[in-house]
Amino acid sequence: MLEILLQTLPFFALIGVGYGAGRTGFFTPEATAYLTKFVFYFALSAMLFRFAANLSLAAILDWSFVFAYLSGTLCIYVLATAVALLRKRGVEEAAVEAQCAVIGNVGFLGIPMLVLLLGEPAIGPVMLVLAVDLIVFGSLIVILITGSRDGRVSIGILRTVGLGLLQNPMIVSISLGLLVSALALPIPGPVNEFLSILGAAATPGALFAIGASLATKSAERLSVAGWLSFAKLVLHPAAVAVGALVIFPVEPYAAGVMIAAAALPVAGNVYILAQHYGVAPARVSASILVSTTLSVLTISAVIAAVT
């Protein structure tokens, strides 16, 4: 575990540098927002497109993998929802808390770190986890919150979900990359070099942006944030491990990547959704801060266990 911890430290050191820049005011919230946009729409999209263009859908689309991840994640999603409802929180708050319990920072932290630590073959499984998170659970929270407010699930909600997926650059870049791969279209040398240079900015940019954004997060509601962090960092990877190693026949290496991806801290886009709908943003903010801080140790432990 110590060796893995030393390998993960540079990633968290970059997050720490970003946090220091944000905390001292050297990097303002506005600057962080623009850096996040650059990473999200340009650097990370270039990285994902280039990765996907060198994969084949048949090679990465493993239904046993999908069902294993989905079953484990749904168990924790239902548990977190039940705990929220038992605390007499409404459906909207329960949906947001459940999202905190299962949606990790796969795009900004998981892809660069897990590919480096577990090798390039991890690209396919990590992208499959990202796709399930975005398509299934990214849609579910919108449906639950909007349906709760409207009193029903309408065609308008489904249209909103569909447009949201089509406008997500991670979904678009992965889909376009797989299309290029399926059609066996060659990527010209200058274009490939362009994608390499731009994609290389994703890792440091994303990690710095995570740290700078954490500087603006509050540590309110620590008891709830502690529970949600425990669910995300411990219960989620444990449930996914049962799904991948016991229930469904997932190839051992892919199962290890899936479990490591499930151990990632709460994703920043959960906060964006919570803020957009006005549902418990301070609670989500605290969960991101606590889970990211604790993940320095927990991710190392999980990766050490699966390798």
Coordinates of C-alpha atoms in Angstrom, one line a residue:
M1 CA 0.0 0.0 0.0
L2 CA 2.9 2.4 0.8
E3 CA 4.2 2.1 -2.8
I4 CA 0.7 2.8 -4.2
L5 CA 0.3 5.8 -1.8
L6 CA 3.6 7.2 -3.0
Q7 CA 2.4 6.8 -6.6
T8 CA -0.9 8.6 -5.9
L9 CA 0.8 11.5 -3.9
P10 CA 1.7 13.5 -7.0
F11 CA -1.9 13.6 -8.1
F12 CA -3.1 14.8 -4.7
A13 CA -0.1 17.2 -4.5
L14 CA -1.5 18.9 -7.7
I15 CA -4.9 19.1 -6.0
G16 CA -3.1 20.6 -3.0
V17 CA -1.4 23.2 -5.1
G18 CA -4.7 24.2 -6.6
Y19 CA -6.3 24.3 -3.2
G20 CA -3.5 26.6 -2.0
A21 CA -3.9 28.9 -5.0
G22 CA -7.7 29.1 -4.4
R23 CA -7.4 29.5 -0.6
T24 CA -5.0 32.4 -0.8
G25 CA -7.1 34.1 -3.5
F26 CA -4.3 33.9 -6.1
F27 CA -6.7 31.8 -8.2
T28 CA -10.2 33.4 -7.9
P29 CA -13.5 31.5 -8.2
E30 CA -13.9 33.1 -11.6
A31 CA -10.5 31.8 -12.8
T32 CA -11.3 28.4 -11.4
A33 CA -14.6 28.3 -13.4
Y34 CA -12.8 29.2 -16.6
L35 CA -10.1 26.6 -16.0
T36 CA -12.8 24.0 -15.4
K37 CA -14.5 24.9 -18.6
F38 CA -11.2 24.6 -20.5
V39 CA -10.5 21.2 -19.1
F40 CA -14.1 20.0 -19.5
Y41 CA -14.8 21.2 -23.0
F42 CA -11.3 21.1 -24.6
A43 CA -8.5 19.2 -22.8
L44 CA -10.5 16.3 -21.3
S45 CA -12.6 16.0 -24.5
A46 CA -9.5 15.7 -26.6
M47 CA -8.1 13.0 -24.3
L48 CA -11.3 11.0 -24.3
F49 CA -11.7 11.3 -28.1
R50 CA -8.2 10.1 -28.7
F51 CA -8.6 7.2 -26.2
A52 CA -11.9 6.1 -27.7
A53 CA -10.7 6.4 -31.3
N54 CA -8.1 3.7 -30.5
L55 CA -10.6 1.4 -29.0
S56 CA -13.4 -0.7 -30.5
L57 CA -17.0 -0.7 -29.0
A58 CA -17.0 -4.5 -29.2
A59 CA -13.8 -4.6 -27.1
I60 CA -15.0 -2.4 -24.3
L61 CA -18.8 -3.2 -24.2
D62 CA -19.0 -6.0 -21.7
W63 CA -22.5 -6.5 -20.4
S64 CA -21.3 -8.5 -17.4
F65 CA -19.2 -5.5 -16.5
V66 CA -22.1 -3.1 -16.9
F67 CA -24.5 -5.2 -14.9
A68 CA -21.9 -5.8 -12.1
Y69 CA -21.2 -2.1 -11.8
L70 CA -24.9 -1.1 -12.1
S71 CA -26.1 -3.7 -9.5
G72 CA -23.5 -2.6 -6.9
T73 CA -24.1 1.0 -7.5
L74 CA -27.9 0.7 -7.4
C75 CA -27.6 -1.1 -4.0
I76 CA -25.7 1.9 -2.5
Y77 CA -28.0 4.4 -4.3
V78 CA -31.1 2.7 -2.7
L79 CA -29.4 2.6 0.7
A80 CA -28.5 6.3 0.6
T81 CA -32.0 7.2 -0.5
A82 CA -33.5 5.1 2.3
V83 CA -31.3 6.7 4.9
A84 CA -32.2 10.2 3.7
L85 CA -36.0 9.3 3.7
L86 CA -35.7 7.9 7.2
R87 CA -34.2 11.2 8.3
K88 CA -37.4 12.7 6.9
R89 CA -35.7 14.4 3.9
G90 CA -37.8 14.8 0.7
V91 CA -37.3 13.0 -2.6
E92 CA -35.2 15.8 -4.0
E93 CA -32.7 15.8 -1.1
A94 CA -32.6 12.0 -1.1
A95 CA -31.8 12.0 -4.8
V96 CA -28.9 14.4 -4.3
E97 CA -27.5 12.5 -1.3
A98 CA -27.8 9.2 -3.3
Q99 CA -25.8 10.9 -6.1
C100 CA -23.1 11.8 -3.6
A101 CA -22.9 8.2 -2.4
V102 CA -22.3 6.7 -5.9
I103 CA -21.0 9.3 -8.4
G104 CA -17.2 9.6 -8.2
N105 CA -14.8 12.0 -9.9
V106 CA -14.1 9.6 -12.8
G107 CA -13.6 12.2 -15.5
F108 CA -11.3 14.7 -13.8
L109 CA -9.4 12.3 -11.4
G110 CA -10.2 8.7 -12.3
I111 CA -9.1 8.7 -15.9
P112 CA -5.7 10.3 -15.6
M113 CA -4.8 8.5 -12.3
L114 CA -6.1 5.0 -12.9
V115 CA -4.7 4.9 -16.5
L116 CA -1.3 5.8 -15.1
L117 CA -1.4 3.5 -12.1
L118 CA -3.2 0.5 -13.7
G119 CA -1.9 0.8 -17.2
E120 CA -3.4 1.8 -20.6
P121 CA -5.8 -1.3 -20.7
A122 CA -7.7 0.5 -17.9
I123 CA -8.9 3.0 -20.4
G124 CA -11.8 0.9 -21.7
P125 CA -13.2 -0.1 -18.2
V126 CA -12.9 3.4 -16.8
M127 CA -14.7 4.9 -19.8
L128 CA -17.5 2.3 -19.4
V129 CA -17.9 3.3 -15.7
L130 CA -18.0 7.0 -16.8
A131 CA -20.7 6.2 -19.4
V132 CA -22.9 4.4 -16.9
D133 CA -22.6 7.2 -14.4
L134 CA -23.4 9.9 -17.0
I135 CA -26.2 8.1 -18.8
V136 CA -28.0 6.2 -16.0
F137 CA -27.4 8.2 -12.9
G138 CA -27.0 11.6 -14.5
S139 CA -30.4 11.0 -16.0
L140 CA -31.9 9.6 -12.8
I141 CA -31.3 12.6 -10.6
V142 CA -32.9 14.9 -13.2
I143 CA -35.9 12.7 -13.5
L144 CA -36.4 12.3 -9.7
I145 CA -36.0 16.0 -8.9
T146 CA -38.0 17.3 -11.8
G147 CA -40.6 14.6 -11.4
S148 CA -40.9 15.3 -7.7
R149 CA -41.6 19.0 -8.4
D150 CA -44.0 18.4 -11.2
G151 CA -45.7 15.5 -9.6
R152 CA -45.2 13.3 -12.6
V153 CA -42.6 12.2 -15.2
S154 CA -43.5 13.9 -18.5
I155 CA -42.1 13.9 -22.0
G156 CA -40.6 17.3 -21.2
I157 CA -38.4 15.7 -18.5
L158 CA -37.2 13.0 -20.9
R159 CA -36.4 15.7 -23.5
T160 CA -34.4 17.6 -20.9
V161 CA -32.4 14.5 -20.1
G162 CA -31.8 13.7 -23.7
L163 CA -30.6 17.2 -24.5
G164 CA -28.4 17.2 -21.4
L165 CA -26.7 14.0 -22.6
L166 CA -26.2 15.3 -26.1
Q167 CA -24.6 18.5 -24.7
N168 CA -22.2 16.7 -22.4
P169 CA -18.8 16.9 -24.0
M170 CA -17.6 13.7 -22.3
I171 CA -20.4 11.7 -23.9
V172 CA -20.0 13.4 -27.2
S173 CA -16.2 12.9 -27.3
I174 CA -16.4 9.2 -26.4
S175 CA -19.2 8.6 -28.9
L176 CA -17.3 10.4 -31.7
G177 CA -14.1 8.5 -30.9
L178 CA -15.8 5.1 -31.0
L179 CA -17.5 6.1 -34.3
V180 CA -14.1 7.0 -35.8
S181 CA -12.8 3.6 -34.5
A182 CA -15.8 1.7 -35.9
L183 CA -15.4 3.2 -39.3
A184 CA -11.7 2.6 -39.2
L185 CA -11.1 6.2 -40.2
P186 CA -7.4 7.2 -40.0
I187 CA -6.4 10.2 -37.9
P188 CA -3.9 12.3 -39.7
G189 CA -0.6 12.8 -38.0
P190 CA -1.0 16.6 -37.3
V191 CA -4.5 16.0 -35.9
N192 CA -3.2 13.2 -33.6
E193 CA -0.4 15.4 -32.4
F194 CA -2.9 18.2 -31.8
L195 CA -5.1 15.9 -29.7
S196 CA -2.0 14.6 -27.8
I197 CA -0.9 18.1 -26.9
L198 CA -4.4 19.3 -25.9
G199 CA -5.2 16.1 -24.1
A200 CA -2.0 16.3 -22.1
A201 CA -3.3 19.5 -20.4
A202 CA -6.3 17.5 -19.0
T203 CA -4.4 15.8 -16.1
P204 CA -2.7 18.8 -14.5
G205 CA -5.5 21.2 -15.4
A206 CA -8.2 18.9 -14.0
L207 CA -6.3 18.2 -10.7
F208 CA -5.5 21.9 -10.2
A209 CA -9.1 22.8 -10.9
I210 CA -10.3 20.2 -8.4
G211 CA -8.1 21.7 -5.7
A212 CA -9.0 25.3 -6.5
S213 CA -12.7 24.5 -6.4
L214 CA -12.3 22.7 -3.0
A215 CA -11.0 26.0 -1.6
T216 CA -14.5 27.5 -1.9
K217 CA -16.3 24.4 -0.4
S218 CA -17.6 24.6 3.1
A219 CA -17.4 21.9 5.8
E220 CA -20.9 22.3 7.1
R221 CA -23.0 19.4 8.1
L222 CA -20.0 17.2 8.8
S223 CA -22.1 14.3 10.2
V224 CA -24.0 13.9 7.0
A225 CA -20.9 14.6 4.9
G226 CA -19.1 11.9 6.9
W227 CA -21.8 9.4 6.2
L228 CA -21.9 10.1 2.5
S229 CA -18.1 10.0 2.2
F230 CA -18.2 6.6 4.0
A231 CA -20.8 5.4 1.5
K232 CA -18.8 6.7 -1.4
L233 CA -15.3 5.6 -0.4
V234 CA -16.1 2.3 1.4
L235 CA -19.6 1.0 0.7
H236 CA -19.7 1.8 -3.0
P237 CA -16.4 0.0 -3.9
A238 CA -17.4 -2.9 -1.6
A239 CA -20.8 -3.3 -3.2
V240 CA -19.3 -3.1 -6.7
A241 CA -16.7 -5.7 -5.7
V242 CA -19.4 -8.1 -4.7
G243 CA -21.1 -7.5 -8.1
A244 CA -17.9 -8.0 -10.1
L245 CA -16.3 -10.8 -8.1
V246 CA -19.2 -12.8 -6.8
I247 CA -22.4 -12.2 -8.8
F248 CA -21.2 -11.5 -12.3
P249 CA -18.3 -13.2 -14.2
V250 CA -16.1 -10.1 -14.8
E251 CA -12.5 -10.6 -15.9
P252 CA -10.2 -10.0 -12.9
Y253 CA -8.3 -7.0 -14.3
A254 CA -11.5 -5.2 -15.5
A255 CA -13.1 -6.0 -12.1
G256 CA -10.1 -4.4 -10.3
V257 CA -10.4 -1.2 -12.5
M258 CA -14.1 -1.0 -11.8
I259 CA -13.6 -1.3 -8.0
A260 CA -10.9 1.3 -8.1
A261 CA -13.1 3.7 -10.1
A262 CA -15.9 3.1 -7.5
A263 CA -13.5 4.2 -4.8
L264 CA -13.1 7.7 -6.2
P265 CA -14.4 10.7 -4.1
V266 CA -17.6 12.5 -4.8
A267 CA -17.7 14.2 -8.2
G268 CA -17.8 18.0 -8.6
N269 CA -20.7 17.8 -11.1
V270 CA -23.0 16.6 -8.2
Y271 CA -22.4 20.1 -6.6
I272 CA -23.2 21.8 -10.0
L273 CA -26.6 19.9 -10.1
A274 CA -27.4 20.6 -6.5
Q275 CA -26.7 24.3 -7.0
H276 CA -28.7 24.3 -10.2
Y277 CA -31.8 22.8 -8.6
G278 CA -31.2 24.6 -5.3
V279 CA -31.2 21.3 -3.3
A280 CA -28.7 20.9 -0.4
P281 CA -25.6 22.5 -2.1
A282 CA -23.8 23.0 1.2
R283 CA -24.2 19.3 2.1
V284 CA -22.8 18.3 -1.3
S285 CA -20.0 20.8 -0.9
A286 CA -19.0 19.3 2.4
S287 CA -19.2 15.8 1.1
I288 CA -16.8 16.6 -1.8
L289 CA -14.4 18.2 0.6
V290 CA -14.4 15.4 3.1
S291 CA -14.4 12.5 0.6
T292 CA -11.6 14.1 -1.4
T293 CA -9.4 14.6 1.7
L294 CA -10.0 11.1 3.0
S295 CA -9.5 9.5 -0.5
V296 CA -5.7 10.1 -0.3
L297 CA -5.6 7.0 1.9
T298 CA -8.7 5.1 0.8
I299 CA -7.9 5.1 -2.9
S300 CA -4.4 3.9 -2.2
A301 CA -5.8 1.0 -0.1
V302 CA -8.3 0.0 -2.7
I303 CA -5.8 0.1 -5.6
A304 CA -3.3 -1.9 -3.5
A305 CA -6.0 -4.5 -2.8
V306 CA -7.0 -4.9 -6.5
T307 CA -3.5 -5.1 -7.9

